[in-house]
JSON list of C-alpha atoms in Angstrom, two decimals:
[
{"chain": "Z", "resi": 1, "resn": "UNK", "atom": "CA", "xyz": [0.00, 0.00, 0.00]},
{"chain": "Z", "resi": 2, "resn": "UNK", "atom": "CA", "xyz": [1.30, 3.37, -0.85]},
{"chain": "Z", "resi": 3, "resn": "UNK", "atom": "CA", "xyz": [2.21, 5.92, 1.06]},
{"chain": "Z", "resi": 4, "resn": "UNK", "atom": "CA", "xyz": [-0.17, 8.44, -0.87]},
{"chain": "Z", "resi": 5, "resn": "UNK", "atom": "CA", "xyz": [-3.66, 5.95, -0.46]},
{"chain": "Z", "resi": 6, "resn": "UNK", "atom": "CA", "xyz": [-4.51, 3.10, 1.73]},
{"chain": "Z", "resi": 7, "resn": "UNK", "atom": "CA", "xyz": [-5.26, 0.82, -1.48]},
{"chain": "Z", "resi": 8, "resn": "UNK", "atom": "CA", "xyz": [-3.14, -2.07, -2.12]},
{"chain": "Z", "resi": 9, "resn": "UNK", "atom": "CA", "xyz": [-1.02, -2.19, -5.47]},
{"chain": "Z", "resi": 10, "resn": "UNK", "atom": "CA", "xyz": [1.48, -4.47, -7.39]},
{"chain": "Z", "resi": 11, "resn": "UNK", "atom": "CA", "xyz": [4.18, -3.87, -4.45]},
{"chain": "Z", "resi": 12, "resn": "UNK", "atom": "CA", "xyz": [1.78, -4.07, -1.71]},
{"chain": "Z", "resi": 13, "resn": "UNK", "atom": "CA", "xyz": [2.84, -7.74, 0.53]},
{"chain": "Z", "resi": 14, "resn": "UNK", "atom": "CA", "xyz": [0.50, -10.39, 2.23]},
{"chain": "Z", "resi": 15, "resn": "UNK", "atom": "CA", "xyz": [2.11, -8.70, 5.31]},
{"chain": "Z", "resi": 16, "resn": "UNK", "atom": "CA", "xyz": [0.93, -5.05, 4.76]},
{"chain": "Z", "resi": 17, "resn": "UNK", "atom": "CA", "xyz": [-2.43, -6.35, 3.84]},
{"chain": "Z", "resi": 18, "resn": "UNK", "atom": "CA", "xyz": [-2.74, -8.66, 7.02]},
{"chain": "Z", "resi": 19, "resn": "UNK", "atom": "CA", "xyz": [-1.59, -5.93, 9.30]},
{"chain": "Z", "resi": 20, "resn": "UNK", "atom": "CA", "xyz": [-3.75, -3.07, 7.93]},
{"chain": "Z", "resi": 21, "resn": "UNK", "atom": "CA", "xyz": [-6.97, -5.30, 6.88]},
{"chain": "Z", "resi": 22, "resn": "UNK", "atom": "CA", "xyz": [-9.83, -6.23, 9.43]},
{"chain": "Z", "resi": 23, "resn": "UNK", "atom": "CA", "xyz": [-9.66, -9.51, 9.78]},
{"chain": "Z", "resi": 24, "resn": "UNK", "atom": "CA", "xyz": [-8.73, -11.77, 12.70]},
{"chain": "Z", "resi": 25, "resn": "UNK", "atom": "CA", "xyz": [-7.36, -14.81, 11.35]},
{"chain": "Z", "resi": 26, "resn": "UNK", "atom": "CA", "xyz": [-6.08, -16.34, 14.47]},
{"chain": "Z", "resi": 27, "resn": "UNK", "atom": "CA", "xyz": [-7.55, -19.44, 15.29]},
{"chain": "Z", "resi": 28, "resn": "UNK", "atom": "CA", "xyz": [-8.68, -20.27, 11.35]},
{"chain": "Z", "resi": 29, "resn": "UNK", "atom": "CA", "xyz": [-7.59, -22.36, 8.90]},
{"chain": "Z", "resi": 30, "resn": "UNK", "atom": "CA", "xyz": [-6.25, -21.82, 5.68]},
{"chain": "Z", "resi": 31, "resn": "UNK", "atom": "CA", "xyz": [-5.48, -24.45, 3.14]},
{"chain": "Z", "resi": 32, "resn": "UNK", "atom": "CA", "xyz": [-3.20, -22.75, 0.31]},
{"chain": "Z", "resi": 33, "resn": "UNK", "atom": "CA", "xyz": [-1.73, -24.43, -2.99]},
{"chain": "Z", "resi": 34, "resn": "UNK", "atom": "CA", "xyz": [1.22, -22.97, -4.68]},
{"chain": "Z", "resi": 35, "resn": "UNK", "atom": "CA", "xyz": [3.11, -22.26, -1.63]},
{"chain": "Z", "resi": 36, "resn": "UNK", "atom": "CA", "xyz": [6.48, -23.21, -1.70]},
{"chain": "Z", "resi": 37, "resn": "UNK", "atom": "CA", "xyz": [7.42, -20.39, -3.03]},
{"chain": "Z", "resi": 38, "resn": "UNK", "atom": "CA", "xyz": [6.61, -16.61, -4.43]},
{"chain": "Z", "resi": 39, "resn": "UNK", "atom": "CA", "xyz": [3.05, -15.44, -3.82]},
{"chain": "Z", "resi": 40, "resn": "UNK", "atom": "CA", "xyz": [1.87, -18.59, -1.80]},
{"chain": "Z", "resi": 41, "resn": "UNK", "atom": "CA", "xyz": [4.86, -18.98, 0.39]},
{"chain": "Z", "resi": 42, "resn": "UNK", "atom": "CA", "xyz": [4.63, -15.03, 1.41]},
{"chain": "Z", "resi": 43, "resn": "UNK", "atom": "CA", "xyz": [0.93, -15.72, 2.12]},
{"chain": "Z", "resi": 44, "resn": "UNK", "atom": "CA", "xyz": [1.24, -18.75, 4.36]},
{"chain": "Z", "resi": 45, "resn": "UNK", "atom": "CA", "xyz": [4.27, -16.77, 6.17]},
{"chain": "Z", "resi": 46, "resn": "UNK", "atom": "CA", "xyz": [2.23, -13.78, 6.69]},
{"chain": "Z", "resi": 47, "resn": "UNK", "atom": "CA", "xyz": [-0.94, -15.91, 7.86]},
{"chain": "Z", "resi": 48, "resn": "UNK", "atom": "CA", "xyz": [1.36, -17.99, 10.06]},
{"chain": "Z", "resi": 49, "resn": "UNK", "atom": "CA", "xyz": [3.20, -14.64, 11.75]},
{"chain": "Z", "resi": 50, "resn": "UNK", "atom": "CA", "xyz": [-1.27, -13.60, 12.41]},
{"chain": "Z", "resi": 51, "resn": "UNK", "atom": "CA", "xyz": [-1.62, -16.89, 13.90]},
{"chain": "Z", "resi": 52, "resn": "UNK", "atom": "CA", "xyz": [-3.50, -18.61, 11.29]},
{"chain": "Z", "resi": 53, "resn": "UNK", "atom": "CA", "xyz": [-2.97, -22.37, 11.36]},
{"chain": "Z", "resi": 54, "resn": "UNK", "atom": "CA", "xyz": [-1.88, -23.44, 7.85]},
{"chain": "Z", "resi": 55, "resn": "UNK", "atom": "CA", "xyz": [-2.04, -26.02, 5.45]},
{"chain": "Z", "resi": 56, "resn": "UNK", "atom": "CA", "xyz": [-0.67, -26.17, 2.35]},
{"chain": "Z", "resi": 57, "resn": "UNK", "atom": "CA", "xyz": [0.12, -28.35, -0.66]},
{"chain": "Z", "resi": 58, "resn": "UNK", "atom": "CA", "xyz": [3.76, -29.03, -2.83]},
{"chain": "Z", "resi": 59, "resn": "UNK", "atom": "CA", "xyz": [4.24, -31.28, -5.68]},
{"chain": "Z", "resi": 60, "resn": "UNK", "atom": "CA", "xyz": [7.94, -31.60, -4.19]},
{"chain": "Z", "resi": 61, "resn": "UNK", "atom": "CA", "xyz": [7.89, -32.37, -0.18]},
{"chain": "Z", "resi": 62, "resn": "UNK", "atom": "CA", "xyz": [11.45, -31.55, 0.39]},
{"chain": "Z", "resi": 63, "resn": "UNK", "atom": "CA", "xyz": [10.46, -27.78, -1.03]},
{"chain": "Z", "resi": 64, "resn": "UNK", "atom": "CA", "xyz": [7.49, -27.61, 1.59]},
{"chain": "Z", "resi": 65, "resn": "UNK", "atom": "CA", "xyz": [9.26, -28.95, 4.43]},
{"chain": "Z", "resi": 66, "resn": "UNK", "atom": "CA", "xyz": [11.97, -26.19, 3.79]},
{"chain": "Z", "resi": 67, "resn": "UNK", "atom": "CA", "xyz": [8.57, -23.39, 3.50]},
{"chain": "Z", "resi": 68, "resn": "UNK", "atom": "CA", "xyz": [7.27, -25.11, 7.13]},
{"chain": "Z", "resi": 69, "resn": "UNK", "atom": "CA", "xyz": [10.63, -25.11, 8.50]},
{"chain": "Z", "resi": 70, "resn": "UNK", "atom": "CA", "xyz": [11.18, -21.48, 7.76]},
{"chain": "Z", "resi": 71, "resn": "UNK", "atom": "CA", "xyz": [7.86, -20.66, 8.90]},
{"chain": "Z", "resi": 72, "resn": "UNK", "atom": "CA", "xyz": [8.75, -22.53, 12.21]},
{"chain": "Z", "resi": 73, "resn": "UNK", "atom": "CA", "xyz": [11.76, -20.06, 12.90]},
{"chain": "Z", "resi": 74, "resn": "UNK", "atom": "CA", "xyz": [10.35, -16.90, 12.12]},
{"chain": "Z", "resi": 75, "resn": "UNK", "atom": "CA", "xyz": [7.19, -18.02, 13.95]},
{"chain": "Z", "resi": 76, "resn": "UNK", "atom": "CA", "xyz": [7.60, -20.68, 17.00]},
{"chain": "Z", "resi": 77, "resn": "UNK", "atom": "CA", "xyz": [3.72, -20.98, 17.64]},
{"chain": "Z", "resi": 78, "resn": "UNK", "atom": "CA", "xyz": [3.04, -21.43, 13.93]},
{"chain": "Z", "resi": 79, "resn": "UNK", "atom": "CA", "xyz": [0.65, -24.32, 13.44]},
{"chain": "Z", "resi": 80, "resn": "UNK", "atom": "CA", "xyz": [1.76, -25.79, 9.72]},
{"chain": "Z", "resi": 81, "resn": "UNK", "atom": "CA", "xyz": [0.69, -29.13, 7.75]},
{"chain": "Z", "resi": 82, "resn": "UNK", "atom": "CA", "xyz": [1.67, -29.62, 4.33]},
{"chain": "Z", "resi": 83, "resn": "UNK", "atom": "CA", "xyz": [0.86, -32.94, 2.26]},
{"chain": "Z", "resi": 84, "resn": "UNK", "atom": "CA", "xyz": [1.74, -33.58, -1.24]},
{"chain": "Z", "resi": 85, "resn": "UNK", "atom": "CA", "xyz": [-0.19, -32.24, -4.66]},
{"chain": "Z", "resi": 86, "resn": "UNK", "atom": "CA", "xyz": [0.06, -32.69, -8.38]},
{"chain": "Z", "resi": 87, "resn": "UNK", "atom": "CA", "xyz": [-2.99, -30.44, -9.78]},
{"chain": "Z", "resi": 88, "resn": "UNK", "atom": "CA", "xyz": [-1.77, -31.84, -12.88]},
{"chain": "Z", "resi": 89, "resn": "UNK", "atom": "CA", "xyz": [-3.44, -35.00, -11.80]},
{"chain": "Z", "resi": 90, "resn": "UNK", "atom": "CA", "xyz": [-7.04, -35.25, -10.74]},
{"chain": "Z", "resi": 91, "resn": "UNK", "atom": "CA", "xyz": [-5.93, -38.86, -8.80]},
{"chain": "Z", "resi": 92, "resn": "UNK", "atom": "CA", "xyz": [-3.66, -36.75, -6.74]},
{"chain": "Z", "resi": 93, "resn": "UNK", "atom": "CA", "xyz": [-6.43, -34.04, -6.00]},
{"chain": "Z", "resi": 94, "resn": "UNK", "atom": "CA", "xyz": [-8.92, -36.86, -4.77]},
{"chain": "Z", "resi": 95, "resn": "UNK", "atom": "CA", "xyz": [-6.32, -38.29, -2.53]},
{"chain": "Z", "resi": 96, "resn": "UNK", "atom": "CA", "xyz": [-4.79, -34.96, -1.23]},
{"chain": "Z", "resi": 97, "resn": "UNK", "atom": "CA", "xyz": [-8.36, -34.47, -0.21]},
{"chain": "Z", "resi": 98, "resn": "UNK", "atom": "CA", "xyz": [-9.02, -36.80, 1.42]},
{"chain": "Z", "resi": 99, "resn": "UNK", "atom": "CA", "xyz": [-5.67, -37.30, 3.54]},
{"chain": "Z", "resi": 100, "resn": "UNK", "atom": "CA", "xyz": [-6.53, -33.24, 4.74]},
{"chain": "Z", "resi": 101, "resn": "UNK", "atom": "CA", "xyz": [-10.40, -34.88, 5.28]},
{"chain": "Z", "resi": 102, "resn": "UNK", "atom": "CA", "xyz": [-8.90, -37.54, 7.52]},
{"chain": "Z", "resi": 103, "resn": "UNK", "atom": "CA", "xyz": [-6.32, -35.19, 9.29]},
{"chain": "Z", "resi": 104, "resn": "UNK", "atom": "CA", "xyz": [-9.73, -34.02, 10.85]},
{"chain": "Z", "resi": 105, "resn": "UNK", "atom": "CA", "xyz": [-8.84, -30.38, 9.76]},
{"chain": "Z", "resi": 106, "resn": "UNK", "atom": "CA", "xyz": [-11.39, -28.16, 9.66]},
{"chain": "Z", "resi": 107, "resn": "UNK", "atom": "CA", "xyz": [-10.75, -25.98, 6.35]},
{"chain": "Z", "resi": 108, "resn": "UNK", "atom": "CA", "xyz": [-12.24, -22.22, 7.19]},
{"chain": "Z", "resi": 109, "resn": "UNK", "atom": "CA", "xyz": [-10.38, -20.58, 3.73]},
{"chain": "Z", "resi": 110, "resn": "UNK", "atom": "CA", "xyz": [-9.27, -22.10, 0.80]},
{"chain": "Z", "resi": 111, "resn": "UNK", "atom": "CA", "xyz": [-6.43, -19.84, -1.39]},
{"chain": "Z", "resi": 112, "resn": "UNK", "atom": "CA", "xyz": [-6.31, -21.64, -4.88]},
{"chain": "Z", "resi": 113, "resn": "UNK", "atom": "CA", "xyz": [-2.91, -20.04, -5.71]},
{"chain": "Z", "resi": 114, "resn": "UNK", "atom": "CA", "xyz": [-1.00, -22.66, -7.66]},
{"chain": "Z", "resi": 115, "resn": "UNK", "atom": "CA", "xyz": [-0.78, -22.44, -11.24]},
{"chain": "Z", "resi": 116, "resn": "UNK", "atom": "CA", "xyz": [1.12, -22.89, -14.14]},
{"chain": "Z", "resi": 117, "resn": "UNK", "atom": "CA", "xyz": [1.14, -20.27, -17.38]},
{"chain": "Z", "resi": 118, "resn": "UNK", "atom": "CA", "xyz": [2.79, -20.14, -20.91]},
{"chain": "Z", "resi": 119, "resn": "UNK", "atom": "CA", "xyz": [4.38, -23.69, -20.70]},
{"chain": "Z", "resi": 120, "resn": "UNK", "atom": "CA", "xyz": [4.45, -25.37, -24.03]},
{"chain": "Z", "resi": 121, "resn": "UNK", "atom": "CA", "xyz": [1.48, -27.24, -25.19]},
{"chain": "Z", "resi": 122, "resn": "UNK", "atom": "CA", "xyz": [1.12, -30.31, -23.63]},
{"chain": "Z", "resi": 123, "resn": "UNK", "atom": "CA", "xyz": [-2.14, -32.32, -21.33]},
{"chain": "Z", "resi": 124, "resn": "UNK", "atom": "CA", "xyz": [-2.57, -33.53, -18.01]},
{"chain": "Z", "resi": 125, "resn": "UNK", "atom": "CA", "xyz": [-3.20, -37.29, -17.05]},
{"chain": "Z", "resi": 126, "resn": "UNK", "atom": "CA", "xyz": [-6.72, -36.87, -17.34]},
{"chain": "Z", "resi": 127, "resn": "UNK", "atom": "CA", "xyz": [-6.58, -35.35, -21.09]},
{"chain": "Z", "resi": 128, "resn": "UNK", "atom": "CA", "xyz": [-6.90, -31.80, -20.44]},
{"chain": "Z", "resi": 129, "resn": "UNK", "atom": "CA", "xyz": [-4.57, -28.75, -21.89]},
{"chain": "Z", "resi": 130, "resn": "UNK", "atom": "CA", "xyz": [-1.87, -28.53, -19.40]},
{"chain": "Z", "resi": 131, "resn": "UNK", "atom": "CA", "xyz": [-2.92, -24.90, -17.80]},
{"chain": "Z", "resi": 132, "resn": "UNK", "atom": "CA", "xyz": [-6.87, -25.65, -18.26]},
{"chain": "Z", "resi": 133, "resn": "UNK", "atom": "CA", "xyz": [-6.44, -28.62, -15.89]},
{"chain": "Z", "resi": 134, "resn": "UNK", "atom": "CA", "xyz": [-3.91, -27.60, -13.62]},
{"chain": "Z", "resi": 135, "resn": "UNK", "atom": "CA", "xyz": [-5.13, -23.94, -13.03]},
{"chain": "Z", "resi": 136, "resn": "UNK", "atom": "CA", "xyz": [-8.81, -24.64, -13.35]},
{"chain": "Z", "resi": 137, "resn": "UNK", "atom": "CA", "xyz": [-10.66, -28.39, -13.23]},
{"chain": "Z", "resi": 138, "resn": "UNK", "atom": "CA", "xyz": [-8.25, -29.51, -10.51]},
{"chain": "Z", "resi": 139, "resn": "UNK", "atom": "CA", "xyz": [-8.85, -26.26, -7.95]},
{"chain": "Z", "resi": 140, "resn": "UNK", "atom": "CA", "xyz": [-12.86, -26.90, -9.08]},
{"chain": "Z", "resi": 141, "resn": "UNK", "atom": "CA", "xyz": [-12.43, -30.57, -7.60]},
{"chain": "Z", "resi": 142, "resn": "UNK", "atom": "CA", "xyz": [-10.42, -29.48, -4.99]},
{"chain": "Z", "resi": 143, "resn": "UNK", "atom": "CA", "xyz": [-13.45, -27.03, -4.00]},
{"chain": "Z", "resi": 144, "resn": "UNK", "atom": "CA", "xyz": [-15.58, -29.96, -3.88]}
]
């Protein structure tokens, strides 16, 4: 957020919006894809830090445990769960799913933030265009 308005812009961080927005996210949880790194990994830091608990999702587990690990040392209390996602494959949606189902985790917010964009043509498992089925159906099942 600028200096000259209170509106948030292209610079603006998960942090200054957390800090300056009304909302109490302690206590709730948040399950966020696409955070092991850029926009996702600054938003489940930030939530963390405003005692959120968090859960997120990686297609590589050594990436996420180095996200929850950093998490842990900026933030001791921090409350984090990862578990292992491919949105390229609906399989691995279903059974992401239903591990966080049986983690009894109650889900309060769900960030669809992972994505993939201008990657050469190619399809998913299930058939679909690449960035159709990885952006779109799989975060629609996951919603489910």
């Amino acid at each position: 957020m600028s200096a000259e308005n209170d509106h948030p812009g292209y610079r603006t961080t998960a942090e200054e919006v957390l800090s300056r927005a009304d909302i109490d996210v302690r206590g709730k949880t948040f399950l966020v894809t696409g955070a092991t790194s850029g926009l996702g990994e600054e938003t489940v830091r930030s939530l963390a830090k405003h005692g959120a608990k968090i859960v997120f999702s990686a297609r590589d587990l050594a990436a996420a445990e180095k996200v929850a690990t950093k998490i842990k040392v900026e933030t001791p209390t921090a409350d984090v769960l990862y578990y292992k996602l491919d949105l390229s494959s609906l399989a691995s949606v279903k059974a992401f799913a239903e591990e966080v189902k049986a983690s009894g985790v109650q889900i309060n917010t769900l960030i669809c933030n992972a994505g993939v964009m201008a990657s050469p043509y190619s399809k998913t498992v299930d058939g679909f265009e690449l960035q159709f089925g990885t952006n779109h159906v799989a975060h629609f099942l996951l919603t489910r």
